[in-house]
């Protein structure tokens, strides 16, 4: 959103994006979105698009759109982005329900990897890269993107698969044979090893 970089979650995200762009010799596109209600702004330039290139090769883009998420995805498609780096507010509970989550909207619809950066994130991290996986095709793509990040940053990659406990109502728990978590952990290690190979 307009002004989000001045002290908001965009500050940490921009620092991370700048570091990645420098490391890879990539062009950094900094997008600022002004939210304009679909029918609320009748000015002739309500959906005016402006893009300027800075002296350092960074591209500054401004877009007016009804939602930030749609503007981000549209712009990423325009420039054929390799990755989207975006700040998050870290909202939860009632605030999340009322205001929604632009980051979640973009994460669920993006055709390219999305790196979200919280407002308190360490921007000069030295690793490792953590890649939680569920052993699905989506996790395969996420693990590949995480491995590329880890390799380019020269830091270790940690693949993680969490096994949640099975909680059953008391009447049904009587007939359930207790699970040997060591056996489950060993199978997960074997699967992780195959995936990492």
mmCIF file of N, CA and C in Angstrom, residues 109-159:
data_model
loop_
_atom_site.group_PDB
_atom_site.id
_atom_site.type_symbol
_atom_site.label_atom_id
_atom_site.label_comp_id
_atom_site.label_asym_id
_atom_site.label_seq_id
_atom_site.Cartn_x
_atom_site.Cartn_y
_atom_site.Cartn_z
ATOM 1 N N UNK A 109 -2.278 -17.748 -4.930
ATOM 2 C CA UNK A 109 -2.545 -17.555 -6.352
ATOM 3 C C UNK A 109 -1.314 -17.300 -7.214
ATOM 4 N N UNK A 110 -0.167 -17.145 -6.608
ATOM 5 C CA UNK A 110 1.027 -16.743 -7.346
ATOM 6 C C UNK A 110 1.562 -17.863 -8.237
ATOM 7 N N UNK A 111 1.951 -17.510 -9.467
ATOM 8 C CA UNK A 111 2.563 -18.503 -10.356
ATOM 9 C C UNK A 111 4.060 -18.692 -10.089
ATOM 10 N N UNK A 112 4.639 -17.853 -9.204
ATOM 11 C CA UNK A 112 6.062 -17.974 -8.894
ATOM 12 C C UNK A 112 6.232 -18.054 -7.372
ATOM 13 N N UNK A 113 7.420 -18.431 -6.893
ATOM 14 C CA UNK A 113 7.640 -18.501 -5.449
ATOM 15 C C UNK A 113 7.406 -17.144 -4.772
ATOM 16 N N UNK A 114 6.902 -17.192 -3.537
ATOM 17 C CA UNK A 114 6.638 -15.989 -2.747
ATOM 18 C C UNK A 114 7.399 -16.111 -1.431
ATOM 19 N N UNK A 115 8.191 -15.095 -1.128
ATOM 20 C CA UNK A 115 8.915 -15.050 0.135
ATOM 21 C C UNK A 115 8.264 -13.965 0.979
ATOM 22 N N UNK A 116 7.689 -14.346 2.114
ATOM 23 C CA UNK A 116 7.071 -13.355 2.993
ATOM 24 C C UNK A 116 8.049 -13.016 4.110
ATOM 25 N N UNK A 117 8.071 -11.726 4.462
ATOM 26 C CA UNK A 117 9.010 -11.228 5.465
ATOM 27 C C UNK A 117 8.215 -10.477 6.525
ATOM 28 N N UNK A 118 8.278 -10.956 7.762
ATOM 29 C CA UNK A 118 7.576 -10.303 8.860
ATOM 30 C C UNK A 118 8.238 -8.994 9.245
ATOM 31 N N UNK A 119 7.501 -8.119 9.938
ATOM 32 C CA UNK A 119 8.042 -6.798 10.281
ATOM 33 C C UNK A 119 9.258 -6.846 11.205
ATOM 34 N N UNK A 120 9.418 -7.926 11.969
ATOM 35 C CA UNK A 120 10.545 -8.036 12.897
ATOM 36 C C UNK A 120 11.610 -9.008 12.401
ATOM 37 N N UNK A 121 11.539 -9.388 11.117
ATOM 38 C CA UNK A 121 12.472 -10.379 10.580
ATOM 39 C C UNK A 121 13.892 -9.828 10.508
ATOM 40 N N UNK A 122 14.847 -10.708 10.714
ATOM 41 C CA UNK A 122 16.263 -10.373 10.566
ATOM 42 C C UNK A 122 16.563 -10.339 9.075
ATOM 43 N N UNK A 123 16.993 -9.198 8.578
ATOM 44 C CA UNK A 123 17.186 -9.049 7.130
ATOM 45 C C UNK A 123 18.553 -9.482 6.637
ATOM 46 N N UNK A 124 19.487 -9.706 7.530
ATOM 47 C CA UNK A 124 20.831 -10.138 7.120
ATOM 48 C C UNK A 124 21.101 -11.558 7.598
ATOM 49 N N UNK A 125 20.077 -12.396 7.552
ATOM 50 C CA UNK A 125 20.199 -13.757 8.064
ATOM 51 C C UNK A 125 21.324 -14.539 7.413
ATOM 52 N N UNK A 126 21.904 -15.459 8.179
ATOM 53 C CA UNK A 126 22.984 -16.286 7.682
ATOM 54 C C UNK A 126 22.603 -17.744 7.561
ATOM 55 N N UNK A 127 21.300 -18.014 7.534
ATOM 56 C CA UNK A 127 20.849 -19.391 7.358
ATOM 57 C C UNK A 127 20.511 -20.025 8.682
ATOM 58 N N UNK A 128 20.095 -21.233 8.672
ATOM 59 C CA UNK A 128 19.792 -22.038 7.500
ATOM 60 C C UNK A 128 18.437 -21.672 6.890
ATOM 61 N N UNK A 129 18.151 -22.229 5.718
ATOM 62 C CA UNK A 129 16.839 -22.094 5.088
ATOM 63 C C UNK A 129 16.002 -23.262 5.567
ATOM 64 N N UNK A 130 14.835 -22.988 6.128
ATOM 65 C CA UNK A 130 13.938 -24.033 6.625
ATOM 66 C C UNK A 130 12.866 -24.312 5.588
ATOM 67 N N UNK A 131 12.713 -25.575 5.209
ATOM 68 C CA UNK A 131 11.725 -25.967 4.207
ATOM 69 C C UNK A 131 10.784 -27.015 4.784
ATOM 70 N N UNK A 132 9.648 -26.590 5.352
ATOM 71 C CA UNK A 132 8.661 -27.567 5.821
ATOM 72 C C UNK A 132 8.015 -28.262 4.620
ATOM 73 N N UNK A 133 7.918 -29.593 4.653
ATOM 74 C CA UNK A 133 7.346 -30.343 3.539
ATOM 75 C C UNK A 133 6.251 -31.279 4.017
ATOM 76 N N UNK A 134 5.303 -31.529 3.122
ATOM 77 C CA UNK A 134 4.191 -32.437 3.425
ATOM 78 C C UNK A 134 4.224 -33.692 2.558
ATOM 79 N N UNK A 135 5.245 -33.847 1.718
ATOM 80 C CA UNK A 135 5.380 -34.959 0.785
ATOM 81 C C UNK A 135 4.282 -34.937 -0.278
ATOM 82 N N UNK A 136 3.980 -33.747 -0.790
ATOM 83 C CA UNK A 136 3.047 -33.586 -1.896
ATOM 84 C C UNK A 136 3.801 -32.913 -3.040
ATOM 85 N N UNK A 137 3.166 -32.826 -4.218
ATOM 86 C CA UNK A 137 3.835 -32.172 -5.346
ATOM 87 C C UNK A 137 4.085 -30.696 -5.043
ATOM 88 N N UNK A 138 3.205 -30.053 -4.264
ATOM 89 C CA UNK A 138 3.437 -28.659 -3.873
ATOM 90 C C UNK A 138 4.689 -28.546 -3.002
ATOM 91 N N UNK A 139 4.872 -29.500 -2.110
ATOM 92 C CA UNK A 139 6.056 -29.489 -1.259
ATOM 93 C C UNK A 139 7.311 -29.714 -2.081
ATOM 94 N N UNK A 140 7.217 -30.500 -3.134
ATOM 95 C CA UNK A 140 8.353 -30.751 -4.004
ATOM 96 C C UNK A 140 8.834 -29.441 -4.621
ATOM 97 N N UNK A 141 7.890 -28.626 -5.112
ATOM 98 C CA UNK A 141 8.244 -27.333 -5.705
ATOM 99 C C UNK A 141 8.820 -26.398 -4.642
ATOM 100 N N UNK A 142 8.235 -26.409 -3.444
ATOM 101 C CA UNK A 142 8.725 -25.553 -2.360
ATOM 102 C C UNK A 142 10.140 -25.963 -1.943
ATOM 103 N N UNK A 143 10.382 -27.268 -1.877
ATOM 104 C CA UNK A 143 11.710 -27.761 -1.494
ATOM 105 C C UNK A 143 12.745 -27.367 -2.548
ATOM 106 N N UNK A 144 12.359 -27.442 -3.812
ATOM 107 C CA UNK A 144 13.277 -27.045 -4.885
ATOM 108 C C UNK A 144 13.621 -25.558 -4.792
ATOM 109 N N UNK A 145 12.604 -24.707 -4.536
ATOM 110 C CA UNK A 145 12.842 -23.264 -4.400
ATOM 111 C C UNK A 145 13.713 -22.983 -3.171
ATOM 112 N N UNK A 146 13.437 -23.672 -2.073
ATOM 113 C CA UNK A 146 14.231 -23.480 -0.850
ATOM 114 C C UNK A 146 15.677 -23.917 -1.065
ATOM 115 N N UNK A 147 15.872 -25.012 -1.796
ATOM 116 C CA UNK A 147 17.233 -25.492 -2.069
ATOM 117 C C UNK A 147 17.995 -24.474 -2.917
ATOM 118 N N UNK A 148 17.307 -23.876 -3.886
ATOM 119 C CA UNK A 148 17.954 -22.858 -4.720
ATOM 120 C C UNK A 148 18.351 -21.648 -3.880
ATOM 121 N N UNK A 149 17.464 -21.228 -2.959
ATOM 122 C CA UNK A 149 17.788 -20.107 -2.067
ATOM 123 C C UNK A 149 18.986 -20.441 -1.187
ATOM 124 N N UNK A 150 18.971 -21.640 -0.612
ATOM 125 C CA UNK A 150 20.064 -22.045 0.276
ATOM 126 C C UNK A 150 21.381 -22.096 -0.483
ATOM 127 N N UNK A 151 21.338 -22.644 -1.695
ATOM 128 C CA UNK A 151 22.565 -22.735 -2.493
ATOM 129 C C UNK A 151 23.098 -21.349 -2.844
ATOM 130 N N UNK A 152 22.188 -20.451 -3.264
ATOM 131 C CA UNK A 152 22.647 -19.116 -3.657
ATOM 132 C C UNK A 152 23.162 -18.319 -2.469
ATOM 133 N N UNK A 153 22.604 -18.568 -1.291
ATOM 134 C CA UNK A 153 23.040 -17.849 -0.093
ATOM 135 C C UNK A 153 24.233 -18.523 0.576
ATOM 136 N N UNK A 154 24.550 -19.750 0.144
ATOM 137 C CA UNK A 154 25.665 -20.475 0.748
ATOM 138 C C UNK A 154 25.383 -20.893 2.178
ATOM 139 N N UNK A 155 24.114 -21.243 2.443
ATOM 140 C CA UNK A 155 23.727 -21.652 3.798
ATOM 141 C C UNK A 155 23.097 -23.047 3.736
ATOM 142 N N UNK A 156 23.026 -23.738 4.874
ATOM 143 C CA UNK A 156 22.432 -25.077 4.879
ATOM 144 C C UNK A 156 20.921 -25.031 4.625
ATOM 145 N N UNK A 157 20.410 -26.145 4.116
ATOM 146 C CA UNK A 157 18.973 -26.337 3.932
ATOM 147 C C UNK A 157 18.510 -27.350 4.966
ATOM 148 N N UNK A 158 17.454 -27.020 5.697
ATOM 149 C CA UNK A 158 16.867 -27.946 6.658
ATOM 150 C C UNK A 158 15.459 -28.275 6.177
ATOM 151 N N UNK A 159 15.232 -29.548 5.843
ATOM 152 C CA UNK A 159 13.894 -29.996 5.447
ATOM 153 C C UNK A 159 13.208 -30.537 6.696
#
